[in-house]
Amino acid sequence: MSLSRRQLFGLSGGVVAGVALGACGVALTAPGGSTGAVLPSEVPLPKPFTTDLPPLATARTRPLRGGGRKGTLTTRRRGTEILPGRTTEIAGYDGTFPGPLLEATKGEPLHLTLRNELDHPVVNHLHGGVTPPRDDGYPTDLVGPGTSRVYRYPLRQRAATLWYHDHTMDLTGPNVYAGLAGGFVLRDPAEEDLGLPRQERELTLVLTDRSFGEDAQLLYPMTEHGIERRYHGGLLGDCMLVNGAPWPRTDVDAARYRVRVLNACNARRLELALDPGGEIVQVGTDQGLLTRPHRRRSLTLAPAERADVVIDFSAYRVGQQVTLVNRLGDGDMGLVMRFDVARRGKDDSRVPERLSVIDPIDPSRVVRTRDFHLALGKPMPSGHGSHSGGDRSLPMWSINGQPYRPGHDLFTAELGTVERWRITTDVHHPVHAHLVHFQVEQDGAPAWKDTVDVGPASRAEVLVPIEGYRGRYVMHCHNLEHEDRMMMADWSVV
Ligand SMILES: [Cu+2]
């Protein structure tokens, strides 16, 4: 969600990269606040609300000797029905799109074996996880085809809606687009007493936009030199998928539902609202529960951001259709899915006014303030180590003027300290750091996030406790086309 006004300041006279990009003929900003260009599908798309919302597959886990759980995911290709009556080949975890929902309990480690049956290397990253560097999914820490490895997630962190996805150097965009992304719900038994809706009244919605070729296959505009120039600012699909189904519908009771929403789009921002109107009660962010519920009419999610919300369908009459819309989308992309209020239902859930405790960080604890500028940089210098490079006449996305160089730290931070990070931008960039979490102020209260949506020519400021583990991590833009074109940096905890 967008940061509060106190944390966002327009930069007067800021450099607008549209000018720079216009000069090289690259579409940058699509209508509606997403960075990127829409790739039109070549096949007729289904009418919205003609498919049913599929349940997410769930990953089975087993007890781990010594405590915790273990499970296995296998990356593989599989034909699946996304468009009615057509077969689309995806390359996903266990051959599903999106990947199976992983569930774990705070403080209980999960050892996840990843078996790679694809014909190319993959990397797994638990987004929002506090994970030692060897298991965090560094972009060149590859799991080769036909091999497997175990990722050990300690999960000593707040309960939250996390997600897992591919993080392969230069190829995260196409790999996630092909299917390598899934939801991960980290639960805390202490939250059960809050009385929030649960079980069949808790939904996880994984939102992705995709485009399809005339053969109904996923279209990703890769050339041998990287992504086509037109999509250098981000790839926007023209078919909205929820849990892998195009503009689905589902029956709901006239009762409260807890809905965990993940924007897993490569580049598309979403502003979610209900039609014919109604309240969305936000109870959590990327990193778990807020201190108190925030009642809102709409909710903006940039790529990789999550929101935990409660929707009370008893505010509508039985028989009414409630559409989840995206105010930033055009045409059918202005629609997401539909809830059909099918029946009355007994409801003993509640949304308490006190959800969690978040101690605001005392700014006097800040030992260092860092500035990060995310902007279009220069074309990649020849001799740069990256094998992607892509179209070398195009500028690369950069952080502080540097295209990503694996193995070279942009900065080091000291374990146990608190830093202030100030981020400025040219166009929209959702900024994500591995390992650490950002304390922001949202609606007058502290909240935890791992991805911040920083608007065009804007400035954001976050407080960052350096907690967890020593070693090398990355920070990057979560517009995946920006990330693959070098908007990433190494940093180390010492
Ligand atoms: Cu970006």
Short mmCIF file of C-alpha atoms and ligand atoms in Angstrom, two decimals:
data_model
loop_
_atom_site.label_atom_id
_atom_site.label_comp_id
_atom_site.label_asym_id
_atom_site.label_seq_id
_atom_site.Cartn_x
_atom_site.Cartn_y
_atom_site.Cartn_z
CA MET A 1 0.00 0.00 0.00
CA SER A 2 1.10 3.52 -0.50
CA LEU A 3 3.01 5.19 2.26
CA SER A 4 1.42 7.90 4.31
CA ARG A 5 1.80 11.49 3.28
CA ARG A 6 4.35 12.02 6.01
CA GLN A 7 6.65 9.52 4.35
CA LEU A 8 6.17 10.54 0.76
CA PHE A 9 7.24 13.85 -0.64
CA GLY A 10 7.07 14.86 -4.26
CA LEU A 11 10.45 15.98 -5.50
CA SER A 12 9.93 19.30 -7.17
CA GLY A 13 11.92 19.45 -10.33
CA GLY A 14 12.79 15.77 -10.02
CA VAL A 15 14.13 14.06 -13.09
CA VAL A 16 11.34 12.29 -14.90
CA ALA A 17 12.72 9.30 -16.71
CA GLY A 18 9.93 9.36 -19.27
CA VAL A 19 12.01 11.98 -20.99
CA ALA A 20 15.10 9.84 -21.07
CA LEU A 21 13.19 6.78 -22.14
CA GLY A 22 11.14 8.63 -24.70
CA ALA A 23 14.40 9.28 -26.47
CA CYS A 24 15.01 5.55 -26.96
CA GLY A 25 11.43 4.79 -27.88
CA VAL A 26 10.57 2.62 -24.91
CA ALA A 27 7.08 2.66 -23.46
CA LEU A 28 7.46 3.42 -19.81
CA THR A 29 4.30 4.29 -18.03
CA ALA A 30 1.00 2.66 -18.89
CA PRO A 31 -2.24 4.43 -18.07
CA GLY A 32 -3.23 3.80 -14.49
CA GLY A 33 0.02 4.08 -12.64
CA SER A 34 1.84 0.89 -13.56
CA THR A 35 5.27 1.10 -15.10
CA GLY A 36 5.41 -0.95 -18.27
CA ALA A 37 3.48 -1.77 -21.42
CA VAL A 38 0.50 -4.05 -22.05
CA LEU A 39 1.18 -7.13 -24.17
CA PRO A 40 -2.10 -7.93 -25.97
CA SER A 41 -3.28 -11.54 -26.00
CA GLU A 42 -3.72 -13.16 -29.44
CA VAL A 43 -6.57 -15.42 -28.35
CA PRO A 44 -10.10 -14.45 -27.30
CA LEU A 45 -10.20 -14.14 -23.53
CA PRO A 46 -13.13 -15.47 -21.48
CA LYS A 47 -15.92 -13.22 -20.32
CA PRO A 48 -15.26 -12.15 -16.72
CA PHE A 49 -16.93 -14.20 -13.98
CA THR A 50 -17.54 -17.29 -16.10
CA THR A 51 -14.98 -19.47 -14.28
CA ASP A 52 -15.06 -20.59 -10.65
CA LEU A 53 -12.36 -19.52 -8.21
CA PRO A 54 -10.23 -22.65 -7.86
CA PRO A 55 -9.03 -23.66 -4.42
CA LEU A 56 -5.26 -23.25 -4.11
CA ALA A 57 -3.43 -26.54 -4.02
CA THR A 58 -1.80 -26.97 -0.62
CA ALA A 59 1.67 -28.35 -0.06
CA ARG A 60 1.83 -31.33 2.25
CA THR A 61 4.43 -31.19 4.99
CA ARG A 62 5.55 -33.82 7.47
CA PRO A 63 7.07 -33.57 10.95
CA LEU A 64 10.80 -32.94 10.99
CA ARG A 65 12.90 -34.85 13.47
CA GLY A 66 13.87 -32.39 16.21
CA GLY A 67 10.87 -30.15 15.61
CA GLY A 68 9.39 -28.28 12.68
CA ARG A 69 8.16 -29.59 9.35
CA LYS A 70 9.61 -30.72 6.06
CA GLY A 71 8.17 -30.79 2.58
CA THR A 72 9.11 -31.06 -1.07
CA LEU A 73 8.25 -28.99 -4.10
CA THR A 74 9.13 -30.14 -7.59
CA THR A 75 9.43 -27.66 -10.42
CA ARG A 76 8.03 -29.07 -13.63
CA ARG A 77 6.16 -28.33 -16.81
CA ARG A 78 2.57 -29.34 -17.09
CA GLY A 79 -0.37 -28.62 -19.34
CA THR A 80 -3.16 -26.97 -17.39
CA GLU A 81 -6.52 -25.44 -18.22
CA ILE A 82 -6.40 -21.70 -17.58
CA LEU A 83 -8.55 -20.50 -20.50
CA PRO A 84 -11.72 -22.63 -20.71
CA GLY A 85 -11.25 -25.58 -23.08
CA ARG A 86 -7.61 -24.73 -23.87
CA THR A 87 -4.37 -26.17 -22.55
CA THR A 88 -1.58 -23.87 -21.40
CA GLU A 89 1.81 -25.25 -20.48
CA ILE A 90 3.14 -23.77 -17.28
CA ALA A 91 6.48 -24.35 -15.55
CA GLY A 92 5.55 -24.31 -11.89
CA TYR A 93 6.02 -25.82 -8.46
CA ASP A 94 4.47 -29.31 -8.54
CA GLY A 95 3.20 -28.35 -11.99
CA THR A 96 0.53 -26.05 -10.57
CA PHE A 97 -0.16 -22.38 -11.29
CA PRO A 98 0.28 -20.67 -8.92
CA GLY A 99 2.37 -22.96 -6.74
CA PRO A 100 0.82 -24.86 -3.82
CA LEU A 101 0.06 -22.83 -0.71
CA LEU A 102 2.67 -23.50 1.96
CA GLU A 103 1.59 -23.15 5.57
CA ALA A 104 3.90 -23.06 8.56
CA THR A 105 3.91 -22.00 12.18
CA LYS A 106 5.99 -19.19 13.62
CA GLY A 107 9.11 -20.52 15.33
CA GLU A 108 8.87 -23.99 13.75
CA PRO A 109 11.50 -24.44 11.05
CA LEU A 110 10.49 -25.64 7.62
CA HIS A 111 12.97 -27.64 5.57
CA LEU A 112 11.85 -27.37 1.98
CA THR A 113 13.40 -29.68 -0.60
CA LEU A 114 13.31 -28.19 -4.07
CA ARG A 115 13.61 -30.73 -6.88
CA ASN A 116 14.21 -29.12 -10.22
CA GLU A 117 12.77 -31.12 -13.12
CA LEU A 118 12.89 -28.17 -15.53
CA ASP A 119 15.52 -27.93 -18.23
CA HIS A 120 17.04 -24.78 -16.76
CA PRO A 121 18.36 -23.74 -13.33
CA VAL A 122 16.08 -22.18 -10.73
CA VAL A 123 16.52 -20.38 -7.42
CA ASN A 124 13.97 -20.33 -4.62
CA HIS A 125 13.43 -17.26 -2.43
CA LEU A 126 11.04 -17.00 0.50
CA HIS A 127 9.91 -13.40 0.12
CA GLY A 128 9.69 -11.70 3.51
CA GLY A 129 11.49 -14.56 5.23
CA VAL A 130 14.23 -14.00 7.80
CA THR A 131 16.53 -16.63 6.37
CA PRO A 132 20.29 -17.29 6.67
CA PRO A 133 22.14 -16.24 3.50
CA ARG A 134 22.89 -19.79 2.31
CA ASP A 135 19.16 -20.56 2.10
CA ASP A 136 17.87 -17.16 1.04
CA GLY A 137 17.99 -17.71 -2.71
CA TYR A 138 20.85 -15.51 -3.86
CA PRO A 139 20.43 -14.94 -7.63
CA THR A 140 23.41 -17.03 -8.65
CA ASP A 141 22.87 -19.79 -6.04
CA LEU A 142 21.33 -22.04 -8.67
CA VAL A 143 19.56 -25.37 -8.39
CA GLY A 144 20.57 -27.05 -11.65
CA PRO A 145 18.25 -29.11 -13.84
CA GLY A 146 17.81 -32.64 -12.50
CA THR A 147 19.18 -31.71 -9.06
CA SER A 148 17.62 -30.85 -5.73
CA ARG A 149 18.54 -28.98 -2.59
CA VAL A 150 17.12 -28.29 0.84
CA TYR A 151 16.23 -24.75 1.87
CA ARG A 152 16.09 -24.39 5.65
CA TYR A 153 13.71 -21.67 6.82
CA PRO A 154 13.96 -20.97 10.59
CA LEU A 155 10.75 -18.85 10.55
CA ARG A 156 11.64 -17.08 13.78
CA GLN A 157 9.64 -14.00 12.82
CA ARG A 158 6.16 -12.46 13.04
CA ALA A 159 3.31 -14.41 11.51
CA ALA A 160 2.54 -12.97 8.07
CA THR A 161 1.41 -13.64 4.52
CA LEU A 162 4.70 -14.39 2.78
CA TRP A 163 5.26 -15.87 -0.66
CA TYR A 164 7.90 -17.87 -2.48
CA HIS A 165 9.12 -17.40 -5.99
CA ASP A 166 12.00 -17.88 -8.36
CA HIS A 167 14.97 -15.50 -8.09
CA THR A 168 17.27 -16.58 -10.91
CA MET A 169 19.81 -14.02 -12.06
CA ASP A 170 18.47 -12.12 -15.13
CA LEU A 171 15.50 -14.49 -15.53
CA THR A 172 13.22 -13.95 -12.54
CA GLY A 173 10.61 -12.20 -14.72
CA PRO A 174 10.14 -15.00 -17.27
CA ASN A 175 10.42 -17.73 -14.62
CA VAL A 176 7.80 -16.23 -12.31
CA TYR A 177 5.60 -15.48 -15.33
CA ALA A 178 5.79 -19.14 -16.39
CA GLY A 179 4.50 -20.19 -12.97
CA LEU A 180 7.24 -20.14 -10.34
CA ALA A 181 5.38 -18.30 -7.55
CA GLY A 182 3.18 -19.41 -4.67
CA GLY A 183 1.68 -18.22 -1.39
CA PHE A 184 3.12 -18.95 2.06
CA VAL A 185 1.07 -18.38 5.20
CA LEU A 186 3.06 -18.20 8.42
CA ARG A 187 0.69 -18.63 11.33
CA ASP A 188 0.96 -17.79 15.03
CA PRO A 189 -1.24 -19.84 17.39
CA ALA A 190 -1.47 -16.75 19.61
CA GLU A 191 -3.48 -15.05 16.86
CA GLU A 192 -6.22 -17.67 17.01
CA ASP A 193 -7.76 -15.93 20.04
CA LEU A 194 -8.37 -12.73 18.09
CA GLY A 195 -11.49 -14.22 16.55
CA LEU A 196 -10.72 -13.26 12.95
CA PRO A 197 -12.58 -15.31 10.31
CA ARG A 198 -10.89 -18.67 9.70
CA GLN A 199 -11.04 -22.04 8.01
CA GLU A 200 -13.45 -21.94 5.05
CA ARG A 201 -13.84 -18.19 5.65
CA GLU A 202 -10.16 -17.50 5.14
CA LEU A 203 -9.12 -17.09 1.51
CA THR A 204 -5.71 -16.56 -0.04
CA LEU A 205 -5.87 -14.80 -3.39
CA VAL A 206 -2.80 -14.84 -5.63
CA LEU A 207 -3.25 -12.16 -8.29
CA THR A 208 -1.30 -12.37 -11.54
CA ASP A 209 -1.78 -10.74 -14.94
CA ARG A 210 -0.84 -12.77 -17.99
CA SER A 211 -1.15 -12.67 -21.80
CA PHE A 212 -1.78 -15.62 -24.08
CA GLY A 213 -0.68 -16.40 -27.64
CA GLU A 214 -3.02 -17.76 -30.31
CA ASP A 215 -2.03 -21.28 -29.20
CA ALA A 216 -3.19 -20.34 -25.65
CA GLN A 217 0.42 -20.45 -24.39
CA LEU A 218 1.77 -17.79 -22.04
CA LEU A 219 3.42 -14.95 -23.93
CA TYR A 220 6.66 -13.53 -22.56
CA PRO A 221 8.42 -11.29 -25.07
CA MET A 222 11.98 -12.64 -24.75
CA THR A 223 14.38 -12.36 -27.61
CA GLU A 224 17.86 -13.82 -27.71
CA HIS A 225 19.00 -10.40 -26.48
CA GLY A 226 16.64 -10.25 -23.50
CA ILE A 227 13.20 -8.76 -23.23
CA GLU A 228 11.82 -6.82 -26.20
CA ARG A 229 12.53 -3.11 -25.91
CA ARG A 230 8.87 -2.20 -25.60
CA TYR A 231 8.56 -4.13 -22.31
CA HIS A 232 11.80 -2.92 -20.77
CA GLY A 233 9.73 -0.79 -18.33
CA GLY A 234 7.63 -3.79 -17.25
CA LEU A 235 5.36 -6.42 -18.75
CA LEU A 236 1.62 -6.01 -18.18
CA GLY A 237 -0.73 -8.86 -19.11
CA ASP A 238 -4.28 -8.28 -20.32
CA CYS A 239 -5.89 -11.25 -18.54
CA MET A 240 -6.40 -11.03 -14.78
CA LEU A 241 -5.92 -14.35 -13.01
CA VAL A 242 -6.87 -15.09 -9.42
CA ASN A 243 -5.34 -18.34 -8.15
CA GLY A 244 -4.70 -19.15 -11.79
CA ALA A 245 -8.26 -18.62 -13.08
CA PRO A 246 -9.30 -15.72 -15.36
CA TRP A 247 -11.62 -13.23 -13.61
CA PRO A 248 -13.22 -15.96 -11.47
CA ARG A 249 -16.36 -15.88 -9.34
CA THR A 250 -17.13 -17.63 -6.10
CA ASP A 251 -20.10 -18.06 -3.76
CA VAL A 252 -19.71 -16.59 -0.29
CA ASP A 253 -21.86 -16.59 2.83
CA ALA A 254 -23.29 -13.29 4.04
CA ALA A 255 -20.57 -13.22 6.70
CA ARG A 256 -17.06 -11.94 7.39
CA TYR A 257 -14.14 -13.36 5.39
CA ARG A 258 -10.45 -12.93 5.99
CA VAL A 259 -8.80 -12.43 2.62
CA ARG A 260 -5.04 -12.51 2.16
CA VAL A 261 -4.24 -10.76 -1.11
CA LEU A 262 -0.88 -11.10 -2.86
CA ASN A 263 0.04 -9.00 -5.87
CA ALA A 264 2.23 -11.52 -7.71
CA CYS A 265 2.15 -9.59 -11.00
CA ASN A 266 5.51 -8.90 -12.65
CA ALA A 267 4.89 -5.15 -12.99
CA ARG A 268 1.22 -4.27 -12.56
CA ARG A 269 0.05 -2.16 -9.64
CA LEU A 270 -3.48 -2.69 -8.35
CA GLU A 271 -5.90 -0.42 -6.55
CA LEU A 272 -8.51 -2.80 -5.17
CA ALA A 273 -12.03 -1.73 -4.23
CA LEU A 274 -15.49 -3.25 -4.01
CA ASP A 275 -18.36 -2.55 -6.43
CA PRO A 276 -21.12 -1.58 -5.46
CA GLY A 277 -18.96 -0.03 -2.76
CA GLY A 278 -18.21 -1.18 0.72
CA GLU A 279 -15.60 -1.30 3.36
CA ILE A 280 -12.34 -3.21 3.15
CA VAL A 281 -11.00 -3.62 6.68
CA GLN A 282 -7.26 -4.00 6.51
CA VAL A 283 -5.87 -6.05 9.38
CA GLY A 284 -2.37 -6.79 8.09
CA THR A 285 0.45 -5.80 5.75
CA ASP A 286 3.38 -7.66 4.16
CA GLN A 287 4.74 -8.46 7.60
CA GLY A 288 1.75 -9.36 9.66
CA LEU A 289 -0.99 -7.79 11.67
CA LEU A 290 -1.41 -4.05 12.08
CA THR A 291 -1.86 -2.69 15.59
CA ARG A 292 -5.51 -1.92 14.86
CA PRO A 293 -7.86 -2.39 11.90
CA HIS A 294 -7.86 0.27 9.20
CA ARG A 295 -11.20 0.73 7.48
CA ARG A 296 -10.74 1.80 3.89
CA ARG A 297 -12.58 2.10 0.58
CA SER A 298 -9.63 0.98 -1.52
CA LEU A 299 -6.22 -0.58 -1.17
CA THR A 300 -3.21 -0.13 -3.43
CA LEU A 301 -0.81 -3.04 -3.89
CA ALA A 302 2.37 -2.82 -5.93
CA PRO A 303 4.05 -6.00 -7.17
CA ALA A 304 5.09 -8.25 -4.23
CA GLU A 305 3.01 -6.37 -1.66
CA ARG A 306 0.42 -8.24 0.38
CA ALA A 307 -2.58 -7.14 2.38
CA ASP A 308 -4.59 -9.06 4.94
CA VAL A 309 -8.17 -7.77 4.92
CA VAL A 310 -11.59 -8.62 6.26
CA ILE A 311 -14.64 -8.17 4.03
CA ASP A 312 -18.04 -8.40 5.68
CA PHE A 313 -20.46 -9.78 3.09
CA SER A 314 -23.35 -9.46 5.57
CA ALA A 315 -23.35 -5.80 4.53
CA TYR A 316 -24.92 -7.00 1.24
CA ARG A 317 -28.18 -8.81 0.63
CA VAL A 318 -28.30 -12.48 -0.30
CA GLY A 319 -28.25 -12.73 -4.09
CA GLN A 320 -26.10 -9.63 -4.51
CA GLN A 321 -22.92 -9.72 -6.60
CA VAL A 322 -19.91 -7.93 -5.16
CA THR A 323 -17.10 -7.30 -7.61
CA LEU A 324 -13.50 -6.82 -6.60
CA VAL A 325 -12.30 -4.15 -9.01
CA ASN A 326 -8.90 -2.70 -9.88
CA ARG A 327 -9.26 1.05 -10.23
CA LEU A 328 -5.91 1.27 -12.00
CA GLY A 329 -6.92 -1.08 -14.82
CA ASP A 330 -8.55 -0.34 -18.17
CA GLY A 331 -11.42 -2.33 -19.67
CA ASP A 332 -11.61 -5.85 -18.28
CA MET A 333 -8.34 -5.22 -16.42
CA GLY A 334 -10.44 -2.96 -14.23
CA LEU A 335 -12.03 -6.16 -12.90
CA VAL A 336 -10.47 -8.82 -10.68
CA MET A 337 -13.10 -11.30 -9.47
CA ARG A 338 -16.68 -11.50 -8.19
CA PHE A 339 -18.14 -12.68 -4.89
CA ASP A 340 -21.75 -13.88 -5.13
CA VAL A 341 -23.47 -13.59 -1.77
CA ALA A 342 -25.22 -16.94 -1.86
CA ARG A 343 -26.71 -17.52 1.56
CA ARG A 344 -26.98 -16.33 5.11
CA GLY A 345 -24.41 -17.79 7.48
CA LYS A 346 -23.87 -17.96 11.19
CA ASP A 347 -20.87 -15.80 11.99
CA ASP A 348 -19.09 -15.75 15.33
CA SER A 349 -15.95 -14.05 13.99
CA ARG A 350 -14.95 -10.54 14.96
CA VAL A 351 -12.38 -7.88 14.17
CA PRO A 352 -10.96 -6.66 17.48
CA GLU A 353 -9.81 -3.06 17.80
CA ARG A 354 -6.43 -4.23 19.09
CA LEU A 355 -4.80 -6.67 16.69
CA SER A 356 -1.15 -6.70 17.66
CA VAL A 357 1.56 -4.75 19.42
CA ILE A 358 4.21 -2.99 17.35
CA ASP A 359 6.70 -0.92 19.31
CA PRO A 360 7.53 2.21 17.36
CA ILE A 361 11.27 2.47 16.78
CA ASP A 362 12.80 5.42 18.59
CA PRO A 363 14.46 7.46 15.80
CA SER A 364 17.34 8.25 18.16
CA ARG A 365 18.41 4.60 17.75
CA VAL A 366 19.25 5.22 14.09
CA VAL A 367 23.00 4.86 13.66
CA ARG A 368 23.13 5.49 9.92
CA THR A 369 21.05 7.10 7.21
CA ARG A 370 21.43 5.76 3.68
CA ASP A 371 20.18 7.19 0.42
CA PHE A 372 19.11 5.00 -2.48
CA HIS A 373 18.15 6.40 -5.85
CA LEU A 374 16.29 4.00 -8.12
CA ALA A 375 16.33 5.22 -11.68
CA LEU A 376 17.13 4.45 -15.25
CA GLY A 377 20.90 4.34 -15.61
CA LYS A 378 23.24 4.05 -18.53
CA PRO A 379 23.55 1.26 -21.07
CA MET A 380 25.50 -1.68 -19.68
CA PRO A 381 29.24 -1.11 -20.04
CA SER A 382 30.93 -3.70 -22.21
CA GLY A 383 32.78 -6.24 -20.11
CA HIS A 384 30.14 -6.24 -17.36
CA GLY A 385 29.85 -9.72 -15.95
CA SER A 386 26.14 -10.24 -16.62
CA HIS A 387 25.23 -12.80 -19.23
CA SER A 388 21.88 -11.16 -19.96
CA GLY A 389 22.88 -7.71 -21.00
CA GLY A 390 19.94 -7.81 -23.33
CA ASP A 391 19.82 -5.03 -25.85
CA ARG A 392 23.00 -3.20 -24.93
CA SER A 393 21.88 0.02 -26.57
CA LEU A 394 19.17 0.32 -23.93
CA PRO A 395 19.84 1.90 -20.58
CA MET A 396 19.83 -0.43 -17.58
CA TRP A 397 17.78 0.15 -14.46
CA SER A 398 20.07 1.05 -11.60
CA ILE A 399 20.43 1.72 -7.89
CA ASN A 400 22.61 4.75 -7.12
CA GLY A 401 23.70 4.72 -10.74
CA GLN A 402 25.05 1.16 -10.53
CA PRO A 403 23.71 -1.77 -12.54
CA TYR A 404 23.74 -4.99 -10.51
CA ARG A 405 27.12 -6.65 -10.06
CA PRO A 406 26.83 -9.91 -8.14
CA GLY A 407 29.53 -10.27 -5.54
CA HIS A 408 30.06 -6.53 -5.04
CA ASP A 409 28.44 -4.97 -1.97
CA LEU A 410 26.82 -1.59 -2.38
CA PHE A 411 27.05 -1.24 1.41
CA THR A 412 27.47 -3.18 4.63
CA ALA A 413 25.30 -2.85 7.72
CA GLU A 414 25.98 -3.88 11.28
CA LEU A 415 23.89 -6.59 12.90
CA GLY A 416 21.85 -5.28 15.81
CA THR A 417 21.73 -1.66 14.67
CA VAL A 418 18.90 0.43 13.23
CA GLU A 419 19.23 2.33 9.97
CA ARG A 420 17.12 4.87 8.15
CA TRP A 421 16.82 4.29 4.42
CA ARG A 422 15.74 7.15 2.18
CA ILE A 423 14.63 6.07 -1.26
CA THR A 424 14.08 8.32 -4.27
CA THR A 425 12.81 7.33 -7.69
CA ASP A 426 12.31 8.39 -11.28
CA VAL A 427 9.22 6.26 -12.04
CA HIS A 428 7.27 3.85 -9.81
CA HIS A 429 9.50 1.26 -8.15
CA PRO A 430 8.37 -1.27 -5.50
CA VAL A 431 11.50 -1.56 -3.37
CA HIS A 432 12.26 -4.82 -1.54
CA ALA A 433 15.17 -5.90 0.63
CA HIS A 434 15.88 -9.46 1.63
CA LEU A 435 16.30 -10.41 5.32
CA VAL A 436 15.21 -7.10 6.87
CA HIS A 437 11.83 -5.51 7.41
CA PHE A 438 10.86 -1.89 7.14
CA GLN A 439 9.00 -0.04 9.84
CA VAL A 440 6.68 2.50 8.25
CA GLU A 441 3.90 4.65 9.56
CA GLN A 442 0.54 3.76 8.14
CA ASP A 443 -2.60 5.64 9.11
CA GLY A 444 -0.85 7.08 12.14
CA ALA A 445 0.46 3.80 13.53
CA PRO A 446 3.64 1.78 13.02
CA ALA A 447 3.44 -1.14 10.56
CA TRP A 448 5.91 -3.68 9.20
CA LYS A 449 6.61 -4.16 5.53
CA ASP A 450 9.21 -5.76 3.29
CA THR A 451 8.27 -3.99 0.07
CA VAL A 452 7.49 -0.29 -0.29
CA ASP A 453 5.70 1.19 -3.26
CA VAL A 454 7.57 4.38 -4.08
CA GLY A 455 5.79 6.59 -6.59
CA PRO A 456 7.25 8.47 -9.56
CA ALA A 457 9.77 11.15 -8.60
CA SER A 458 9.04 10.52 -4.94
CA ARG A 459 10.88 9.99 -1.71
CA ALA A 460 10.16 7.35 0.90
CA GLU A 461 11.77 6.90 4.26
CA VAL A 462 11.77 3.68 6.26
CA LEU A 463 13.39 2.54 9.51
CA VAL A 464 15.30 -0.71 9.16
CA PRO A 465 16.38 -2.82 12.12
CA ILE A 466 19.32 -4.93 10.94
CA GLU A 467 18.28 -8.22 12.52
CA GLY A 468 18.66 -11.86 11.62
CA TYR A 469 21.90 -13.22 10.20
CA ARG A 470 25.29 -12.08 8.99
CA GLY A 471 26.14 -12.50 5.35
CA ARG A 472 25.32 -11.28 1.87
CA TYR A 473 21.80 -10.43 0.70
CA VAL A 474 20.23 -8.45 -2.12
CA MET A 475 17.89 -5.50 -2.34
CA HIS A 476 16.07 -4.78 -5.56
CA CYS A 477 13.11 -3.37 -7.37
CA HIS A 478 10.19 -5.84 -7.48
CA ASN A 479 9.08 -4.79 -10.93
CA LEU A 480 10.61 -8.00 -12.26
CA GLU A 481 11.53 -6.52 -15.61
CA HIS A 482 13.49 -3.82 -13.74
CA GLU A 483 15.09 -6.39 -11.47
CA ASP A 484 16.21 -8.54 -14.42
CA ARG A 485 17.62 -5.46 -16.08
CA MET A 486 19.96 -4.85 -13.17
CA MET A 487 17.91 -2.88 -10.62
CA MET A 488 19.42 -4.87 -7.79
CA ALA A 489 22.31 -4.51 -5.38
CA ASP A 490 24.25 -6.72 -2.98
CA TRP A 491 24.60 -5.70 0.64
CA SER A 492 26.07 -7.52 3.58
CA VAL A 493 25.28 -7.77 7.25
CA VAL A 494 28.49 -7.76 9.29
CU CU B 1 11.62 -0.59 -10.63
#
